[in-house]
């Protein structure tokens, strides 16, 4: 196979390991290095957004990046906010692959529009996509997406775009190693999210207003929130917010996901906006824990996975599914089937798929002849 020298640029800032973009990028780059490729990684010191777009240009202009670029076969950009750096990178003649966690067009279109401020924010986001997606996005050699659904959203909106490939997410290996034992009867209902991420706060607001009023106190008191940030900075109808905040526990960030799932009776993932495939929907199945999510949370999932989860289209349905789950008897056969439905989703496999894309692009552009070597 061809050993590549990869120059990787991505923006993270203070994002935690529970953030989808960071989870994906860390694991993909680790898998590529494990497969024998040399990765020169550069992080933009700000969260993905307009500030990181400016920061990406600054990083690319630095001597250290230029030196790494000169020794590279290919450039891997870690998110759409790195695209403004393309004009500087293209001068080198090194091909560029863009890895997207999800479709920027679908993510922006899912933004809330309840208030004037939210409507303005969504319109501003859509306006920012025009130069980025219509002018810069077509300049890369290939784009990798988390699912076919996300790829189709962007290819339908960008004329003469680059080649697209699907590199799905993986699941943390230790979750497959957990014993498929019955969850504790008195275990909590786990909800994992990065609470600094706006779509996750929107999901909590929806739950507080649409689901919690349909649940008794005894169920609300079993729900425990995990993750970085303060979940209760949301604004919601006063009475509903106070009831949920006083009854739902918050355990903060936990380093080991296995510890969270081990103590859980069930898991909820009330996804209400965003794009891509949510790891918070896949991981419980690997850990042997039953799950309730929304229709939005099922986007991009294969039928085999859909057969092993509960999901609902509205707040009433979500509350009903959660109550039914908590009263159902745990069945080992169901847990085994759920784990089997996701057993092919490893980070090693994702790394192999990304490797295929990178090697193909480098070979088409002939950069491996001058920078890489066969092994």
mmCIF file of C-alpha atoms in Angstrom:
data_model
loop_
_atom_site.group_PDB
_atom_site.id
_atom_site.type_symbol
_atom_site.label_atom_id
_atom_site.label_comp_id
_atom_site.label_asym_id
_atom_site.label_seq_id
_atom_site.Cartn_x
_atom_site.Cartn_y
_atom_site.Cartn_z
ATOM 1 C CA UNK A 1 0.000 0.000 0.000
ATOM 2 C CA UNK A 2 1.028 3.647 -0.261
ATOM 3 C CA UNK A 3 2.272 5.416 2.831
ATOM 4 C CA UNK A 4 1.035 8.994 2.883
ATOM 5 C CA UNK A 5 2.330 12.135 4.468
ATOM 6 C CA UNK A 6 -0.874 13.917 5.504
ATOM 7 C CA UNK A 7 -1.098 17.568 6.458
ATOM 8 C CA UNK A 8 -4.249 17.879 8.588
ATOM 9 C CA UNK A 9 -5.950 21.144 9.562
ATOM 10 C CA UNK A 10 -8.989 21.296 11.820
ATOM 11 C CA UNK A 11 -10.675 23.606 14.317
ATOM 12 C CA UNK A 12 -11.649 22.542 17.824
ATOM 13 C CA UNK A 13 -10.968 25.222 20.391
ATOM 14 C CA UNK A 14 -12.486 24.126 23.692
ATOM 15 C CA UNK A 15 -14.670 21.382 22.254
ATOM 16 C CA UNK A 16 -14.842 18.293 24.455
ATOM 17 C CA UNK A 17 -14.581 14.637 23.533
ATOM 18 C CA UNK A 18 -18.399 14.430 23.452
ATOM 19 C CA UNK A 19 -18.507 16.836 20.491
ATOM 20 C CA UNK A 20 -19.208 15.000 17.249
ATOM 21 C CA UNK A 21 -16.630 16.852 15.138
ATOM 22 C CA UNK A 22 -13.814 16.386 17.608
ATOM 23 C CA UNK A 23 -14.731 12.771 18.298
ATOM 24 C CA UNK A 24 -14.577 12.031 14.585
ATOM 25 C CA UNK A 25 -11.386 13.927 13.792
ATOM 26 C CA UNK A 26 -9.388 12.607 16.737
ATOM 27 C CA UNK A 27 -10.300 9.023 15.960
ATOM 28 C CA UNK A 28 -9.810 9.242 12.195
ATOM 29 C CA UNK A 29 -6.364 10.828 12.499
ATOM 30 C CA UNK A 30 -5.400 8.272 15.143
ATOM 31 C CA UNK A 31 -6.571 5.437 12.877
ATOM 32 C CA UNK A 32 -4.618 6.818 9.909
ATOM 33 C CA UNK A 33 -1.436 7.046 11.988
ATOM 34 C CA UNK A 34 -2.037 3.494 13.247
ATOM 35 C CA UNK A 35 -2.198 2.329 9.631
ATOM 36 C CA UNK A 36 1.311 3.660 9.011
ATOM 37 C CA UNK A 37 0.681 7.135 7.604
ATOM 38 C CA UNK A 38 2.515 10.218 8.848
ATOM 39 C CA UNK A 39 0.111 12.890 10.090
ATOM 40 C CA UNK A 40 1.254 16.479 10.630
ATOM 41 C CA UNK A 41 -1.668 17.957 12.552
ATOM 42 C CA UNK A 42 -2.493 21.639 12.965
ATOM 43 C CA UNK A 43 -5.379 22.791 15.165
ATOM 44 C CA UNK A 44 -7.047 26.157 14.798
ATOM 45 C CA UNK A 45 -7.340 27.486 18.386
ATOM 46 C CA UNK A 46 -11.031 28.367 18.242
ATOM 47 C CA UNK A 47 -14.328 26.572 17.947
ATOM 48 C CA UNK A 48 -15.716 25.896 14.476
ATOM 49 C CA UNK A 49 -17.315 29.129 13.292
ATOM 50 C CA UNK A 50 -16.443 32.489 11.676
ATOM 51 C CA UNK A 51 -13.547 33.012 14.100
ATOM 52 C CA UNK A 52 -11.998 29.669 13.226
ATOM 53 C CA UNK A 53 -12.346 30.506 9.520
ATOM 54 C CA UNK A 54 -10.089 33.511 10.082
ATOM 55 C CA UNK A 55 -7.862 31.445 12.351
ATOM 56 C CA UNK A 56 -7.441 28.772 9.662
ATOM 57 C CA UNK A 57 -6.000 31.341 7.257
ATOM 58 C CA UNK A 58 -3.570 32.485 9.935
ATOM 59 C CA UNK A 59 -2.401 28.950 10.677
ATOM 60 C CA UNK A 60 -1.846 28.173 6.997
ATOM 61 C CA UNK A 61 0.208 31.359 6.612
ATOM 62 C CA UNK A 62 2.647 30.251 9.339
ATOM 63 C CA UNK A 63 6.070 28.871 8.489
ATOM 64 C CA UNK A 64 5.507 25.581 10.325
ATOM 65 C CA UNK A 65 2.441 24.789 8.222
ATOM 66 C CA UNK A 66 4.161 25.760 4.969
ATOM 67 C CA UNK A 67 7.103 23.501 5.806
ATOM 68 C CA UNK A 68 4.788 20.565 6.602
ATOM 69 C CA UNK A 69 2.823 21.208 3.416
ATOM 70 C CA UNK A 70 5.980 21.058 1.324
ATOM 71 C CA UNK A 71 6.656 17.545 2.655
ATOM 72 C CA UNK A 72 3.068 16.288 2.247
ATOM 73 C CA UNK A 73 1.230 14.176 -0.294
ATOM 74 C CA UNK A 74 -2.219 15.421 0.619
ATOM 75 C CA UNK A 75 -4.076 17.930 2.792
ATOM 76 C CA UNK A 76 -7.005 16.874 4.972
ATOM 77 C CA UNK A 77 -9.280 19.718 6.105
ATOM 78 C CA UNK A 78 -11.295 18.832 9.174
ATOM 79 C CA UNK A 79 -14.383 21.003 8.755
ATOM 80 C CA UNK A 80 -16.098 23.518 6.506
ATOM 81 C CA UNK A 81 -14.655 26.477 8.439
ATOM 82 C CA UNK A 82 -11.178 25.538 7.202
ATOM 83 C CA UNK A 83 -12.218 26.187 3.592
ATOM 84 C CA UNK A 84 -11.118 29.885 3.564
ATOM 85 C CA UNK A 85 -7.538 28.597 3.742
ATOM 86 C CA UNK A 86 -7.855 26.876 0.368
ATOM 87 C CA UNK A 87 -6.503 29.731 -1.815
ATOM 88 C CA UNK A 88 -3.223 29.644 0.133
ATOM 89 C CA UNK A 89 -2.989 25.836 0.160
ATOM 90 C CA UNK A 90 -3.720 25.452 -3.562
ATOM 91 C CA UNK A 91 -0.554 27.346 -4.439
ATOM 92 C CA UNK A 92 1.401 24.265 -3.374
ATOM 93 C CA UNK A 93 -0.323 22.000 -5.888
ATOM 94 C CA UNK A 94 -1.018 19.450 -3.134
ATOM 95 C CA UNK A 95 -4.534 17.932 -3.460
ATOM 96 C CA UNK A 96 -7.084 18.692 -0.761
ATOM 97 C CA UNK A 97 -9.705 16.413 0.821
ATOM 98 C CA UNK A 98 -12.430 17.953 2.989
ATOM 99 C CA UNK A 99 -13.978 15.812 5.726
ATOM 100 C CA UNK A 100 -17.413 16.954 6.851
ATOM 101 C CA UNK A 101 -19.187 15.543 9.896
ATOM 102 C CA UNK A 102 -22.463 16.487 8.242
ATOM 103 C CA UNK A 103 -24.007 18.685 5.558
ATOM 104 C CA UNK A 104 -23.570 22.426 6.220
ATOM 105 C CA UNK A 105 -26.713 23.136 4.195
ATOM 106 C CA UNK A 106 -28.812 20.712 6.191
ATOM 107 C CA UNK A 107 -27.365 21.912 9.496
ATOM 108 C CA UNK A 108 -28.185 25.549 8.735
ATOM 109 C CA UNK A 109 -31.653 24.719 7.428
ATOM 110 C CA UNK A 110 -32.475 22.954 10.692
ATOM 111 C CA UNK A 111 -31.790 26.053 12.784
ATOM 112 C CA UNK A 112 -34.593 27.276 15.089
ATOM 113 C CA UNK A 113 -36.852 30.081 13.887
ATOM 114 C CA UNK A 114 -38.991 30.717 16.952
ATOM 115 C CA UNK A 115 -37.797 34.280 17.557
ATOM 116 C CA UNK A 116 -36.704 37.188 15.383
ATOM 117 C CA UNK A 117 -33.126 36.749 16.626
ATOM 118 C CA UNK A 118 -33.158 33.075 15.690
ATOM 119 C CA UNK A 119 -34.544 33.828 12.242
ATOM 120 C CA UNK A 120 -31.832 36.425 11.668
ATOM 121 C CA UNK A 121 -29.154 34.004 12.864
ATOM 122 C CA UNK A 122 -30.365 31.292 10.487
ATOM 123 C CA UNK A 123 -30.460 33.738 7.571
ATOM 124 C CA UNK A 124 -26.952 34.929 8.410
ATOM 125 C CA UNK A 125 -25.714 31.342 8.475
ATOM 126 C CA UNK A 126 -27.281 30.670 5.087
ATOM 127 C CA UNK A 127 -25.655 33.813 3.663
ATOM 128 C CA UNK A 128 -22.226 32.729 4.950
ATOM 129 C CA UNK A 129 -22.578 29.422 3.126
ATOM 130 C CA UNK A 130 -22.836 31.082 -0.293
ATOM 131 C CA UNK A 131 -19.176 32.051 -0.789
ATOM 132 C CA UNK A 132 -17.893 29.052 1.194
ATOM 133 C CA UNK A 133 -19.926 26.323 -0.490
ATOM 134 C CA UNK A 134 -20.376 27.810 -3.946
ATOM 135 C CA UNK A 135 -16.852 29.170 -4.467
ATOM 136 C CA UNK A 136 -14.423 27.339 -2.161
ATOM 137 C CA UNK A 137 -16.052 23.918 -1.703
ATOM 138 C CA UNK A 138 -15.759 23.054 -5.447
ATOM 139 C CA UNK A 139 -11.989 23.670 -5.307
ATOM 140 C CA UNK A 140 -11.197 20.601 -3.192
ATOM 141 C CA UNK A 141 -10.394 17.267 -4.825
ATOM 142 C CA UNK A 142 -12.853 15.192 -2.798
ATOM 143 C CA UNK A 143 -15.249 15.447 0.148
ATOM 144 C CA UNK A 144 -16.038 12.770 2.712
ATOM 145 C CA UNK A 145 -19.384 12.730 4.508
ATOM 146 C CA UNK A 146 -20.766 10.822 7.453
ATOM 147 C CA UNK A 147 -23.742 9.499 5.450
ATOM 148 C CA UNK A 148 -25.254 9.399 1.960
ATOM 149 C CA UNK A 149 -28.074 11.623 3.202
ATOM 150 C CA UNK A 150 -25.671 14.416 4.062
ATOM 151 C CA UNK A 151 -23.784 14.104 0.786
ATOM 152 C CA UNK A 152 -27.012 14.333 -1.223
ATOM 153 C CA UNK A 153 -28.033 17.568 0.523
ATOM 154 C CA UNK A 154 -24.907 19.382 -0.622
ATOM 155 C CA UNK A 155 -24.538 17.829 -4.077
ATOM 156 C CA UNK A 156 -28.096 18.960 -4.859
ATOM 157 C CA UNK A 157 -27.133 22.564 -4.018
ATOM 158 C CA UNK A 158 -23.608 22.893 -5.422
ATOM 159 C CA UNK A 159 -23.145 22.747 -9.175
ATOM 160 C CA UNK A 160 -20.063 20.899 -10.398
ATOM 161 C CA UNK A 161 -18.981 19.987 -6.901
ATOM 162 C CA UNK A 162 -16.096 17.635 -6.058
ATOM 163 C CA UNK A 163 -16.308 13.871 -5.768
ATOM 164 C CA UNK A 164 -18.044 12.711 -2.599
ATOM 165 C CA UNK A 165 -17.426 9.617 -0.476
ATOM 166 C CA UNK A 166 -19.009 8.238 2.680
ATOM 167 C CA UNK A 167 -16.812 7.568 5.724
ATOM 168 C CA UNK A 168 -19.157 6.716 8.613
ATOM 169 C CA UNK A 169 -18.355 7.291 12.256
ATOM 170 C CA UNK A 170 -17.079 4.570 14.517
ATOM 171 C CA UNK A 171 -17.945 3.518 18.052
ATOM 172 C CA UNK A 172 -15.525 3.469 20.979
ATOM 173 C CA UNK A 173 -14.112 -0.068 21.162
ATOM 174 C CA UNK A 174 -14.505 -0.460 24.972
ATOM 175 C CA UNK A 175 -18.300 -0.264 24.593
ATOM 176 C CA UNK A 176 -18.302 -3.543 22.659
ATOM 177 C CA UNK A 177 -16.380 -5.147 25.513
ATOM 178 C CA UNK A 178 -19.042 -4.460 28.142
ATOM 179 C CA UNK A 179 -20.886 -7.541 29.357
ATOM 180 C CA UNK A 180 -24.368 -7.774 27.902
ATOM 181 C CA UNK A 181 -25.941 -8.014 31.323
ATOM 182 C CA UNK A 182 -29.309 -6.729 32.470
ATOM 183 C CA UNK A 183 -29.219 -3.011 33.321
ATOM 184 C CA UNK A 184 -29.815 -2.114 36.968
ATOM 185 C CA UNK A 185 -33.538 -1.832 37.679
ATOM 186 C CA UNK A 186 -32.930 1.357 39.639
ATOM 187 C CA UNK A 187 -30.437 2.737 37.117
ATOM 188 C CA UNK A 188 -30.719 6.243 35.730
ATOM 189 C CA UNK A 189 -31.878 7.272 32.275
ATOM 190 C CA UNK A 190 -28.705 8.669 30.696
ATOM 191 C CA UNK A 191 -28.647 11.686 28.376
ATOM 192 C CA UNK A 192 -25.182 12.485 26.975
ATOM 193 C CA UNK A 193 -24.406 15.734 25.177
ATOM 194 C CA UNK A 194 -21.998 18.645 24.951
ATOM 195 C CA UNK A 195 -24.195 21.325 26.513
ATOM 196 C CA UNK A 196 -22.116 24.150 25.034
ATOM 197 C CA UNK A 197 -23.360 23.126 21.569
ATOM 198 C CA UNK A 198 -26.477 25.062 20.496
ATOM 199 C CA UNK A 199 -28.356 22.116 18.859
ATOM 200 C CA UNK A 200 -28.046 20.148 22.117
ATOM 201 C CA UNK A 201 -29.498 23.053 24.108
ATOM 202 C CA UNK A 202 -32.332 23.246 21.573
ATOM 203 C CA UNK A 203 -33.005 19.547 22.143
ATOM 204 C CA UNK A 204 -33.169 20.107 25.904
ATOM 205 C CA UNK A 205 -35.565 23.022 25.452
ATOM 206 C CA UNK A 206 -37.824 20.838 23.300
ATOM 207 C CA UNK A 207 -37.725 18.062 25.882
ATOM 208 C CA UNK A 208 -38.569 20.458 28.723
ATOM 209 C CA UNK A 209 -41.524 21.962 26.870
ATOM 210 C CA UNK A 210 -42.886 19.014 24.877
ATOM 211 C CA UNK A 211 -41.871 15.798 26.661
ATOM 212 C CA UNK A 212 -41.409 16.534 30.374
ATOM 213 C CA UNK A 213 -45.017 17.764 30.906
ATOM 214 C CA UNK A 214 -46.181 14.315 29.759
ATOM 215 C CA UNK A 215 -43.940 12.445 32.204
ATOM 216 C CA UNK A 216 -44.574 11.853 35.903
ATOM 217 C CA UNK A 217 -42.086 13.105 38.466
ATOM 218 C CA UNK A 218 -40.910 9.538 39.078
ATOM 219 C CA UNK A 219 -39.629 9.313 35.484
ATOM 220 C CA UNK A 220 -38.123 12.800 35.357
ATOM 221 C CA UNK A 221 -36.220 12.075 38.544
ATOM 222 C CA UNK A 222 -34.522 9.104 36.868
ATOM 223 C CA UNK A 223 -33.028 11.213 34.067
ATOM 224 C CA UNK A 224 -29.385 12.231 34.498
ATOM 225 C CA UNK A 225 -27.636 14.621 32.129
ATOM 226 C CA UNK A 226 -23.941 14.048 31.320
ATOM 227 C CA UNK A 227 -21.533 16.294 29.460
ATOM 228 C CA UNK A 228 -19.550 19.512 29.478
ATOM 229 C CA UNK A 229 -21.166 22.904 29.999
ATOM 230 C CA UNK A 230 -24.234 24.008 31.916
ATOM 231 C CA UNK A 231 -27.408 22.533 30.403
ATOM 232 C CA UNK A 232 -29.657 24.890 32.326
ATOM 233 C CA UNK A 233 -28.650 28.082 30.521
ATOM 234 C CA UNK A 234 -31.558 27.471 28.152
ATOM 235 C CA UNK A 235 -34.650 29.667 28.081
ATOM 236 C CA UNK A 236 -37.995 27.905 28.189
ATOM 237 C CA UNK A 237 -41.493 28.329 29.589
ATOM 238 C CA UNK A 238 -40.921 29.148 33.253
ATOM 239 C CA UNK A 239 -42.942 26.485 35.005
ATOM 240 C CA UNK A 240 -41.784 23.694 32.711
ATOM 241 C CA UNK A 241 -38.138 24.736 33.013
ATOM 242 C CA UNK A 242 -38.188 24.888 36.798
ATOM 243 C CA UNK A 243 -39.895 21.497 37.093
ATOM 244 C CA UNK A 244 -37.311 19.783 34.873
ATOM 245 C CA UNK A 245 -34.327 21.546 36.415
ATOM 246 C CA UNK A 246 -35.401 20.599 39.936
ATOM 247 C CA UNK A 247 -35.958 16.935 39.089
ATOM 248 C CA UNK A 248 -33.390 15.986 36.414
ATOM 249 C CA UNK A 249 -29.873 15.437 37.776
ATOM 250 C CA UNK A 250 -26.711 16.782 36.132
ATOM 251 C CA UNK A 251 -23.518 14.736 36.568
ATOM 252 C CA UNK A 252 -21.151 16.815 34.432
ATOM 253 C CA UNK A 253 -18.481 15.427 32.123
ATOM 254 C CA UNK A 254 -17.382 11.792 32.532
ATOM 255 C CA UNK A 255 -14.178 10.598 30.868
ATOM 256 C CA UNK A 256 -15.190 6.962 30.408
ATOM 257 C CA UNK A 257 -18.354 6.400 28.387
ATOM 258 C CA UNK A 258 -18.439 2.792 29.545
ATOM 259 C CA UNK A 259 -18.948 3.982 33.133
ATOM 260 C CA UNK A 260 -21.981 6.030 32.086
ATOM 261 C CA UNK A 261 -23.642 3.196 30.189
ATOM 262 C CA UNK A 262 -22.862 0.596 32.833
ATOM 263 C CA UNK A 263 -25.047 2.382 35.385
ATOM 264 C CA UNK A 264 -27.861 3.265 32.978
ATOM 265 C CA UNK A 265 -31.248 1.572 32.857
ATOM 266 C CA UNK A 266 -31.863 3.249 29.487
ATOM 267 C CA UNK A 267 -30.604 6.092 27.283
ATOM 268 C CA UNK A 268 -32.433 9.011 25.657
ATOM 269 C CA UNK A 269 -31.247 11.065 22.669
ATOM 270 C CA UNK A 270 -33.924 13.695 21.952
ATOM 271 C CA UNK A 271 -32.266 15.058 18.793
ATOM 272 C CA UNK A 272 -34.334 17.896 17.315
ATOM 273 C CA UNK A 273 -31.991 19.534 14.808
ATOM 274 C CA UNK A 274 -28.685 19.125 13.090
ATOM 275 C CA UNK A 275 -27.380 16.751 10.469
ATOM 276 C CA UNK A 276 -25.227 13.685 10.184
ATOM 277 C CA UNK A 277 -25.454 10.444 12.144
ATOM 278 C CA UNK A 278 -25.391 10.848 15.914
ATOM 279 C CA UNK A 279 -22.962 8.688 17.872
ATOM 280 C CA UNK A 280 -25.184 9.212 20.911
ATOM 281 C CA UNK A 281 -27.728 7.032 19.062
ATOM 282 C CA UNK A 282 -25.268 4.286 18.064
ATOM 283 C CA UNK A 283 -23.175 3.919 21.224
ATOM 284 C CA UNK A 284 -25.943 2.680 23.564
ATOM 285 C CA UNK A 285 -26.614 -0.226 21.203
ATOM 286 C CA UNK A 286 -22.980 -1.307 21.390
ATOM 287 C CA UNK A 287 -23.120 -1.006 25.192
ATOM 288 C CA UNK A 288 -26.259 -3.143 25.415
ATOM 289 C CA UNK A 289 -28.577 -0.389 26.624
ATOM 290 C CA UNK A 290 -32.045 0.356 25.165
ATOM 291 C CA UNK A 291 -32.552 3.745 23.566
ATOM 292 C CA UNK A 292 -35.272 6.247 22.729
ATOM 293 C CA UNK A 293 -34.585 8.945 20.140
ATOM 294 C CA UNK A 294 -36.509 11.118 17.690
ATOM 295 C CA UNK A 295 -37.158 10.793 13.975
ATOM 296 C CA UNK A 296 -34.410 13.385 13.450
ATOM 297 C CA UNK A 297 -32.065 11.173 15.457
ATOM 298 C CA UNK A 298 -32.635 8.274 13.055
ATOM 299 C CA UNK A 299 -31.440 10.106 9.928
ATOM 300 C CA UNK A 300 -28.810 8.203 7.991
ATOM 301 C CA UNK A 301 -29.206 4.992 9.996
ATOM 302 C CA UNK A 302 -29.412 1.654 8.131
ATOM 303 C CA UNK A 303 -32.560 -0.481 8.547
ATOM 304 C CA UNK A 304 -30.738 -2.990 10.773
ATOM 305 C CA UNK A 305 -30.100 -0.257 13.335
ATOM 306 C CA UNK A 306 -33.608 1.193 13.086
ATOM 307 C CA UNK A 307 -35.033 -2.214 13.968
ATOM 308 C CA UNK A 308 -33.294 -2.057 17.351
ATOM 309 C CA UNK A 309 -34.235 1.383 18.648
ATOM 310 C CA UNK A 310 -37.366 3.191 19.768
ATOM 311 C CA UNK A 311 -38.104 6.579 18.220
ATOM 312 C CA UNK A 312 -40.912 9.099 18.063
ATOM 313 C CA UNK A 313 -42.032 12.020 15.902
ATOM 314 C CA UNK A 314 -43.323 14.317 18.651
ATOM 315 C CA UNK A 315 -43.193 14.990 22.373
ATOM 316 C CA UNK A 316 -46.198 12.849 23.229
ATOM 317 C CA UNK A 317 -44.769 9.907 21.328
ATOM 318 C CA UNK A 318 -41.349 10.324 22.930
ATOM 319 C CA UNK A 319 -42.851 10.334 26.426
ATOM 320 C CA UNK A 320 -44.891 7.232 25.620
ATOM 321 C CA UNK A 321 -41.866 5.369 24.250
ATOM 322 C CA UNK A 322 -39.784 6.244 27.309
ATOM 323 C CA UNK A 323 -42.473 5.050 29.713
ATOM 324 C CA UNK A 324 -42.875 1.826 27.722
ATOM 325 C CA UNK A 325 -39.126 1.237 27.698
ATOM 326 C CA UNK A 326 -38.824 1.631 31.463
ATOM 327 C CA UNK A 327 -41.647 -0.853 32.056
ATOM 328 C CA UNK A 328 -40.384 -3.414 29.534
ATOM 329 C CA UNK A 329 -38.458 -6.517 30.534
ATOM 330 C CA UNK A 330 -34.842 -6.570 29.412
ATOM 331 C CA UNK A 331 -34.176 -9.356 26.909
ATOM 332 C CA UNK A 332 -30.640 -10.676 26.234
ATOM 333 C CA UNK A 333 -31.550 -11.591 22.657
ATOM 334 C CA UNK A 334 -32.621 -8.014 21.925
ATOM 335 C CA UNK A 335 -29.383 -6.656 23.391
ATOM 336 C CA UNK A 336 -27.324 -9.039 21.260
ATOM 337 C CA UNK A 337 -29.250 -8.066 18.126
ATOM 338 C CA UNK A 338 -28.765 -4.366 18.870
ATOM 339 C CA UNK A 339 -25.006 -4.795 19.320
ATOM 340 C CA UNK A 340 -24.789 -6.880 16.138
ATOM 341 C CA UNK A 341 -26.500 -4.112 14.160
ATOM 342 C CA UNK A 342 -23.590 -1.742 14.857
ATOM 343 C CA UNK A 343 -20.661 -4.160 15.135
ATOM 344 C CA UNK A 344 -19.201 -3.051 11.788
ATOM 345 C CA UNK A 345 -18.944 0.571 12.947
ATOM 346 C CA UNK A 346 -15.415 0.726 14.286
ATOM 347 C CA UNK A 347 -12.955 3.597 14.078
ATOM 348 C CA UNK A 348 -10.453 1.222 12.490
ATOM 349 C CA UNK A 349 -12.895 0.586 9.646
ATOM 350 C CA UNK A 350 -13.580 4.314 9.316
ATOM 351 C CA UNK A 351 -9.842 4.922 9.143
ATOM 352 C CA UNK A 352 -9.480 2.303 6.402
ATOM 353 C CA UNK A 353 -12.238 3.953 4.362
ATOM 354 C CA UNK A 354 -10.650 7.387 4.798
ATOM 355 C CA UNK A 355 -7.302 5.878 3.791
ATOM 356 C CA UNK A 356 -8.848 4.603 0.538
ATOM 357 C CA UNK A 357 -10.109 8.087 -0.296
ATOM 358 C CA UNK A 358 -6.813 9.820 0.512
ATOM 359 C CA UNK A 359 -4.672 7.305 -1.380
ATOM 360 C CA UNK A 360 -6.972 7.474 -4.414
ATOM 361 C CA UNK A 361 -6.847 11.265 -4.538
ATOM 362 C CA UNK A 362 -3.060 11.384 -4.047
ATOM 363 C CA UNK A 363 -2.500 8.816 -6.775
ATOM 364 C CA UNK A 364 -4.775 10.641 -9.221
ATOM 365 C CA UNK A 365 -2.744 13.800 -8.656
ATOM 366 C CA UNK A 366 0.599 12.012 -8.724
ATOM 367 C CA UNK A 367 1.760 13.463 -5.416
ATOM 368 C CA UNK A 368 2.789 10.111 -3.921
ATOM 369 C CA UNK A 369 5.526 9.776 -6.525
ATOM 370 C CA UNK A 370 7.344 12.801 -5.179
ATOM 371 C CA UNK A 371 6.501 12.674 -1.476
ATOM 372 C CA UNK A 372 5.415 9.189 -0.428
ATOM 373 C CA UNK A 373 6.783 5.707 -0.905
ATOM 374 C CA UNK A 374 5.281 2.273 -1.310
ATOM 375 C CA UNK A 375 5.404 -0.322 1.421
#
